[in-house]
Short mmCIF file of C-alpha atoms in Angstrom, two decimals:
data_model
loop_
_atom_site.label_atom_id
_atom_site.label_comp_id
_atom_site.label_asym_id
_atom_site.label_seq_id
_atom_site.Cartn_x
_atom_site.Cartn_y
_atom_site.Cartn_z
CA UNK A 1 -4.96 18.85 -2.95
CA UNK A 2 -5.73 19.72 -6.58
CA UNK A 3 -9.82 18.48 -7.75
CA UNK A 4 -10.53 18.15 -11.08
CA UNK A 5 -14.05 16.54 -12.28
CA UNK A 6 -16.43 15.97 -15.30
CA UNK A 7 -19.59 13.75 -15.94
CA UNK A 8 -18.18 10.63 -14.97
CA UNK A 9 -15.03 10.38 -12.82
CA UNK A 10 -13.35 12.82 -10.28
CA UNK A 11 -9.60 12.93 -9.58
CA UNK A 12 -7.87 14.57 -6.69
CA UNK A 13 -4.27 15.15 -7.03
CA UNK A 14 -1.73 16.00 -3.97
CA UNK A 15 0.78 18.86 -4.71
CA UNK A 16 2.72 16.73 -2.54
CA UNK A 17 4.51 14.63 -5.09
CA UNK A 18 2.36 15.26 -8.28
CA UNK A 19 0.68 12.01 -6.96
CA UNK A 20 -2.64 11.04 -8.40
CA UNK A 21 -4.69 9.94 -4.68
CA UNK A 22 -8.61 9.43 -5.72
CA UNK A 23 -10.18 8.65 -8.94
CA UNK A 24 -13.67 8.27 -8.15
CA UNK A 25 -16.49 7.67 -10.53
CA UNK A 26 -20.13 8.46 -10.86
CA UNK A 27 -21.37 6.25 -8.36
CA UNK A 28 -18.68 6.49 -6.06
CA UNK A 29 -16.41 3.66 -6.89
CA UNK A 30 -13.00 4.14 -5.68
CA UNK A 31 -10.12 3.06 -8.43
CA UNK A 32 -7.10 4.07 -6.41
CA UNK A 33 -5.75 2.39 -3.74
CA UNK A 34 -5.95 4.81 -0.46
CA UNK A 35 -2.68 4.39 1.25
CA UNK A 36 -3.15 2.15 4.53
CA UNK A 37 -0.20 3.09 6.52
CA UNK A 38 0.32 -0.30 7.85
CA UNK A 39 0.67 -1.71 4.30
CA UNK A 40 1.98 0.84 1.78
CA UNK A 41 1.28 4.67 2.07
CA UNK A 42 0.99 5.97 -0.84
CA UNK A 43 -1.10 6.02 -3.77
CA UNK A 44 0.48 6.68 -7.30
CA UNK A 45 3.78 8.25 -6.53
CA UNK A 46 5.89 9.86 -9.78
CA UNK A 47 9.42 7.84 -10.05
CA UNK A 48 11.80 10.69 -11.32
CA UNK A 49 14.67 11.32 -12.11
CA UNK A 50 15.48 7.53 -11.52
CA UNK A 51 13.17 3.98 -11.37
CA UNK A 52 14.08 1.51 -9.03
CA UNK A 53 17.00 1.54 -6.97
CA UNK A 54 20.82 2.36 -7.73
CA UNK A 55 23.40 -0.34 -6.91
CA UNK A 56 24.32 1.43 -3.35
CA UNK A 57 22.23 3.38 -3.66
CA UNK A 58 24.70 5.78 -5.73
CA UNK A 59 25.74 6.61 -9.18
CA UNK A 60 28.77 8.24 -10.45
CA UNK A 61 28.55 11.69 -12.80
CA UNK A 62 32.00 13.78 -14.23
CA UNK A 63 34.13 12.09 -11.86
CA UNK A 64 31.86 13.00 -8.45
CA UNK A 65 29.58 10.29 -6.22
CA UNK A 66 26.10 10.80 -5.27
CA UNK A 67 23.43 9.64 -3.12
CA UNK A 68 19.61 8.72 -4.31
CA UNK A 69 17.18 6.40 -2.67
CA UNK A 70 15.26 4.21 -4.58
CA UNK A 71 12.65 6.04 -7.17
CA UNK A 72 14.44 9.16 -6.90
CA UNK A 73 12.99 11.94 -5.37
CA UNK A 74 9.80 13.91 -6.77
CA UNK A 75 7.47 11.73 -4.94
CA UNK A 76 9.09 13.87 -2.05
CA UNK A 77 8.56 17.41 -3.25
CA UNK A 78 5.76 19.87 -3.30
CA UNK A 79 4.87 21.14 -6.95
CA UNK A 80 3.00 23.50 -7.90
CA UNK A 81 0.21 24.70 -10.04
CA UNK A 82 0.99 25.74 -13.40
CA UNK A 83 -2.19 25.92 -14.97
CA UNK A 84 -5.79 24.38 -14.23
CA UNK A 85 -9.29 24.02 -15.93
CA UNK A 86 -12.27 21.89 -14.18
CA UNK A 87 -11.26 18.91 -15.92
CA UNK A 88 -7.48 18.64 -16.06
CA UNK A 89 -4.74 20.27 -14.03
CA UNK A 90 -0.38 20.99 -15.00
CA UNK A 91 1.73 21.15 -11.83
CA UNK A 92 5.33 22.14 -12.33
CA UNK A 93 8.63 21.06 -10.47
CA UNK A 94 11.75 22.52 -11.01
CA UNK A 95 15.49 21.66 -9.65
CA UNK A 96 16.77 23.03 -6.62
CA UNK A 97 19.74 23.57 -4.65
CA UNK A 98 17.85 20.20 -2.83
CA UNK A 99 17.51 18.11 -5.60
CA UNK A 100 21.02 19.37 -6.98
CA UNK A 101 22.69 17.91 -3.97
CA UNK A 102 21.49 14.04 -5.09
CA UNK A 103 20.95 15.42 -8.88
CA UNK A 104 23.46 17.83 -10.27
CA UNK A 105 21.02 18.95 -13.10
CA UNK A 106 18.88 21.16 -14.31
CA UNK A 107 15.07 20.14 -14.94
CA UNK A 108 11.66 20.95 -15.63
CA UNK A 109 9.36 18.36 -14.86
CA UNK A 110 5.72 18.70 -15.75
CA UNK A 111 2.60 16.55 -14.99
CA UNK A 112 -0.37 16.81 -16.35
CA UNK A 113 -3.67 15.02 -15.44
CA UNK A 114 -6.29 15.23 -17.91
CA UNK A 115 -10.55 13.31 -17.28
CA UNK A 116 -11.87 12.43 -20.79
CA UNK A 117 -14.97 10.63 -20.27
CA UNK A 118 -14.58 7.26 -18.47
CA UNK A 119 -10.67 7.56 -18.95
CA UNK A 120 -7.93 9.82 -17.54
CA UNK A 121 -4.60 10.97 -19.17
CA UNK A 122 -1.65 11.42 -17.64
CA UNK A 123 1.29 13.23 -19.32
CA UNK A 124 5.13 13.21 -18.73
CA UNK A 125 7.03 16.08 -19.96
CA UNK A 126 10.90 16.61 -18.76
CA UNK A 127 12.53 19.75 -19.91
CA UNK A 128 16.32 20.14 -20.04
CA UNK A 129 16.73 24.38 -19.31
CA UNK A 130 20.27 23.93 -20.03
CA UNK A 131 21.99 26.10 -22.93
CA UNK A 132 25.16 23.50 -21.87
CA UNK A 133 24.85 20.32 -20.27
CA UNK A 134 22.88 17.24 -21.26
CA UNK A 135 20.35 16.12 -19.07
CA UNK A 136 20.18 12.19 -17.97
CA UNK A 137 17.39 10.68 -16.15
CA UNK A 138 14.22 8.26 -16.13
CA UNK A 139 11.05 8.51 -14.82
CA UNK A 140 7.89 6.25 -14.56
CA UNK A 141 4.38 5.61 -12.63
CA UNK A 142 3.65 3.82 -9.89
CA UNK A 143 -0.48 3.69 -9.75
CA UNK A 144 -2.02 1.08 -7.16
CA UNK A 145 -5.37 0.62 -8.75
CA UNK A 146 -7.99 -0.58 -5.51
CA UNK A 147 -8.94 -4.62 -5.57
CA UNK A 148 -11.70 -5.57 -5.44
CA UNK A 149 -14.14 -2.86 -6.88
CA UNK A 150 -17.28 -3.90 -5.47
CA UNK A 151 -18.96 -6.46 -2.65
CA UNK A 152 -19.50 -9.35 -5.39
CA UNK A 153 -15.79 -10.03 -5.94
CA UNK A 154 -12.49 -11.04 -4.14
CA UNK A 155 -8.93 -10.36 -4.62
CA UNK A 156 -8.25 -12.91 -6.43
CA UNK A 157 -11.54 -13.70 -8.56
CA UNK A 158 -9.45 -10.47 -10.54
CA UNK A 159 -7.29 -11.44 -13.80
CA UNK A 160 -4.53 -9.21 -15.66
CA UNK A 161 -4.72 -9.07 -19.24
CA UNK A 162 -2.38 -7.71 -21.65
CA UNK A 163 -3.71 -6.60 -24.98
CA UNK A 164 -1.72 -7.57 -26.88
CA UNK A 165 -0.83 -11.00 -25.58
CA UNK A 166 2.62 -12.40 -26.69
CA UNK A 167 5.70 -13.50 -25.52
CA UNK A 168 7.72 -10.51 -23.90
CA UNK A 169 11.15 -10.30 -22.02
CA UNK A 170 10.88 -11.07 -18.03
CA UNK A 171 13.70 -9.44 -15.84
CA UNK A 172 13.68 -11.33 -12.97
CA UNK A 173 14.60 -9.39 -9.75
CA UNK A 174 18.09 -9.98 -7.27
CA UNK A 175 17.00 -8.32 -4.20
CA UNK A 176 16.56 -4.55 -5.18
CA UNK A 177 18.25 -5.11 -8.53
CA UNK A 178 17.31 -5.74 -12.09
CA UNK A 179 19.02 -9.15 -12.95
CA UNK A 180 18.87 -8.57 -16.63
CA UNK A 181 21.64 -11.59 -16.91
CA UNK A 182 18.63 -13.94 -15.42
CA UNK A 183 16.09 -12.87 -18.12
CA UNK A 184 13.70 -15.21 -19.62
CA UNK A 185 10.95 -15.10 -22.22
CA UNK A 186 7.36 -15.53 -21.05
CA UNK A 187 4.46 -15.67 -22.81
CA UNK A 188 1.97 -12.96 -21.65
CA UNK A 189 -1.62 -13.01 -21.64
CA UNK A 190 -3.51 -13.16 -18.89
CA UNK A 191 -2.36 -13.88 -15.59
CA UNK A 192 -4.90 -14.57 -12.50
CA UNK A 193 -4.34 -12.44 -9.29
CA UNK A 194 -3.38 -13.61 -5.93
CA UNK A 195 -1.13 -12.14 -3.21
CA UNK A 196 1.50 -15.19 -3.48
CA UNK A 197 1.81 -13.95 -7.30
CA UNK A 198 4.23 -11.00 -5.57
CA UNK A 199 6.27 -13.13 -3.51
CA UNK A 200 9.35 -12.05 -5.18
CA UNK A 201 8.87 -8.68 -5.57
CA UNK A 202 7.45 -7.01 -8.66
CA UNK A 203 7.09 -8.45 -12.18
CA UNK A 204 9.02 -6.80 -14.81
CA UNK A 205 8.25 -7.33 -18.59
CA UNK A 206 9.90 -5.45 -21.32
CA UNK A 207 7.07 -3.79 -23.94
CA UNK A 208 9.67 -3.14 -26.08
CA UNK A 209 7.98 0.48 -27.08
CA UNK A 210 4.40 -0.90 -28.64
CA UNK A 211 1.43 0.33 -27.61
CA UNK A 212 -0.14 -2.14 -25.17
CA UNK A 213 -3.27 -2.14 -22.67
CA UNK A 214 -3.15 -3.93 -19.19
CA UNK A 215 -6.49 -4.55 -17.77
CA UNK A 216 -7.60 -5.76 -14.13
CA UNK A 217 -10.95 -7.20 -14.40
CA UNK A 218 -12.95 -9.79 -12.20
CA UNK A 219 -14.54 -13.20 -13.18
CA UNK A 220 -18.01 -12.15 -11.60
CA UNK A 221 -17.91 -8.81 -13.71
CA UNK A 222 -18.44 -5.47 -11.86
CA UNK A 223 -15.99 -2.59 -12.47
CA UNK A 224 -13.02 -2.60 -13.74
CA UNK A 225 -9.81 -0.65 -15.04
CA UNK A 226 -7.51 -0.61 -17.92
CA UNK A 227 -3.89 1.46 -18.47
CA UNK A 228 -2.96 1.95 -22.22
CA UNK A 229 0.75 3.24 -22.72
CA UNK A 230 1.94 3.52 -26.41
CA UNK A 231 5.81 4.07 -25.59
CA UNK A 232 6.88 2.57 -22.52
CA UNK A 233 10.41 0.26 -22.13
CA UNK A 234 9.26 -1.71 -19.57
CA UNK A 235 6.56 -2.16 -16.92
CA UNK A 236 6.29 -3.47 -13.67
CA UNK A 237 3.02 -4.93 -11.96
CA UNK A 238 3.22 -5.01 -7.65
CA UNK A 239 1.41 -5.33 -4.99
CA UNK A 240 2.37 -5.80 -0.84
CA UNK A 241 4.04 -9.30 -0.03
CA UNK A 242 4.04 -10.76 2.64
CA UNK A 243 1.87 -8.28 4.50
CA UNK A 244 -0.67 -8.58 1.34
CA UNK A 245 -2.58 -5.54 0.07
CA UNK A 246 -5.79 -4.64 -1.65
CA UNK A 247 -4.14 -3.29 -4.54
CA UNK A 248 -2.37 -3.93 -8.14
CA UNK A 249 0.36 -1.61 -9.62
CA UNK A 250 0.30 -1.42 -13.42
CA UNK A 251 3.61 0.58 -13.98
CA UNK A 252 4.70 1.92 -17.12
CA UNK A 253 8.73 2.95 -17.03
CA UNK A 254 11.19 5.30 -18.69
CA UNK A 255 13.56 3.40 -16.81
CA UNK A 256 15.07 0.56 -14.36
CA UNK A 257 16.65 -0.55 -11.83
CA UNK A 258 20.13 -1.37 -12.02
CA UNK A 259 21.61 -4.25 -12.30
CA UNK A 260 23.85 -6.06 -9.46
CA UNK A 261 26.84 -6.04 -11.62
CA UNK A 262 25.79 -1.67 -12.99
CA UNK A 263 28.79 -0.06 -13.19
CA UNK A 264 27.04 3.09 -11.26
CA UNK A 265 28.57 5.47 -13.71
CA UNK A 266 24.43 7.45 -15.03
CA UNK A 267 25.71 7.73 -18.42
CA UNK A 268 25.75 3.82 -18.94
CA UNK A 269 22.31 2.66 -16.30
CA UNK A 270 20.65 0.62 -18.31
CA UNK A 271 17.40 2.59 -19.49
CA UNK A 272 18.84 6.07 -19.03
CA UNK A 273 17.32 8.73 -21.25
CA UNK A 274 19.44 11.29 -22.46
CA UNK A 275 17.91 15.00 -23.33
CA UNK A 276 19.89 17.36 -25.11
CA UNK A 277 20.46 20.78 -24.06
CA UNK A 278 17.11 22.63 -24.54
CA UNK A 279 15.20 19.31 -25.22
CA UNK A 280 12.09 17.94 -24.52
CA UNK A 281 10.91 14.17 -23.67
CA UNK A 282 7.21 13.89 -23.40
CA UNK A 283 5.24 10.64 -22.75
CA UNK A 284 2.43 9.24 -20.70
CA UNK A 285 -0.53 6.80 -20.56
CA UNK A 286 -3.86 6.49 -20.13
CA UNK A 287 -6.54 5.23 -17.12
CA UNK A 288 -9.84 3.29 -18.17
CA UNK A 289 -12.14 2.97 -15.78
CA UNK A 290 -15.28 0.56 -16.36
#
């Protein structure tokens, strides 16, 4: 576990997966969700090199078949330190003759977690090492922000805003699948919280690339928290159904799911990036807390 603090908020990050598991502030509130076994154990896992889940769980590259569960694997892997200061932290992951058995590329993945007064940035950057071969893959967060914050409010006395508040593409979910034929157009604003609002799964919005704020905030005030991404495709907002649980996802992708009808070959998944040989993609987004 990786600690990095400053004058208002601490953060403790597990090598294990890159995944962001406290962000405390001054007074001790507790903004991240803390992994009850029985419900859904984990915290803020990193989705990488895919989001979601493959049709079969497989995708086809140069003619060969492979394997991946859903959210790919980096949430499963131990990275290490690259550089750290008392307020922010890099950890590194690199390919392996592991991940080349479900991934047949080369990669350099690189999270960073920066505190900047009340607020904490998170960076993305994916490295393609290759003098040769193009790199494809997506990646995203998963962060389960803790509900309620304090003794004066319930679940669902919270509401979901986004800033700004329009009308945005909904992709409805088919089981584990992205049913991008069923999509619909929604207007979103602000949406009140309850478990039932996650009985089919997680809600999917397209942000179409604008910069755009999601906030969780309660009726009878108290603390609060905000995620600002500037660049993300899509997002996804979850929490536990039917067994519910104390927590909200606000997830910014690079990336989706496929669709029930995907052909499975990775150069056509909907939502694929593709980096160039020696190429860089580099994004991220940014935690409020109030």
């Amino acid at each position: 576990m990786v600690t990095i603090a400053n004058e208002h908020l601490q953060a403790e990050i597990n090598l294990h997966g890159a995944e962001l598991s406290s962000l405390k502030g001054d007074d001790g509130t507790e903004y991240m969700w803390q992994a009850d076994p029985q419900v859904w154990a984990r915290h803020a896992p990193v989705l990488f090199p895919i989001v979601g889940a493959l049709k079969d769980d497989e995708y086809q590259y140069q003619g060969q078949t492979y394997h991946m569960t859903r959210h790919g694997f980096a949430r499963d892997m131990d990275f290490e330190v690259l550089r750290q200061e008392d307020n922010a932290v890099e950890l590194v992951l690199t390919d392996t003759a592991e991940s080349r058995a479900k991934f047949p590329f080369a990669f350099r993945l690189v999270l960073s977690y920066r505190l900047a007064g009340n607020s904490l940035e998170v960076g993305y950057s994916v490295n393609n090492p290759s003098h040769d071969d193009e790199l494809y893959f997506s990646i995203g967060a998963h962060p389960a922000f803790s509900l309620p914050l304090d003794a004066e409010s319930a679940y669902d006395d919270y509401t979901l805003t986004f800033d700004p508040a329009e009308t945005r593409t909904h992709i409805p979910l088919d089981g584990k699948y992205a049913d991008y034929a069923q999509r619909d157009e929604q207007e979103v604003g602000q949406q009140a919280l309850s478990h039932e609002l996650f009985k089919d799964d997680a809600l999917i919005y397209e942000l179409n690339g604008e910069e755009t704020t999601m906030s969780l905030k309660s009726s009878k005030g108290g603390h609060g928290v905000a995620l600002t991404v500037s660049d993300a495709p899509y997002v996804g907002i979850w929490s536990n159904y039917p067994v519910p649980g104390n927590f909200c996802c606000i997830e910014p992708w690079w990336g989706i799911a496929d669709a029930p009808d995907a052909s499975g070959e990775l150069t056509e998944k909907r939502g694929i990036n593709r980096l160039a040989p020696g190429g860089t993609f580099v994004q991220g987004y940014t935690i409020k807390t109030f």
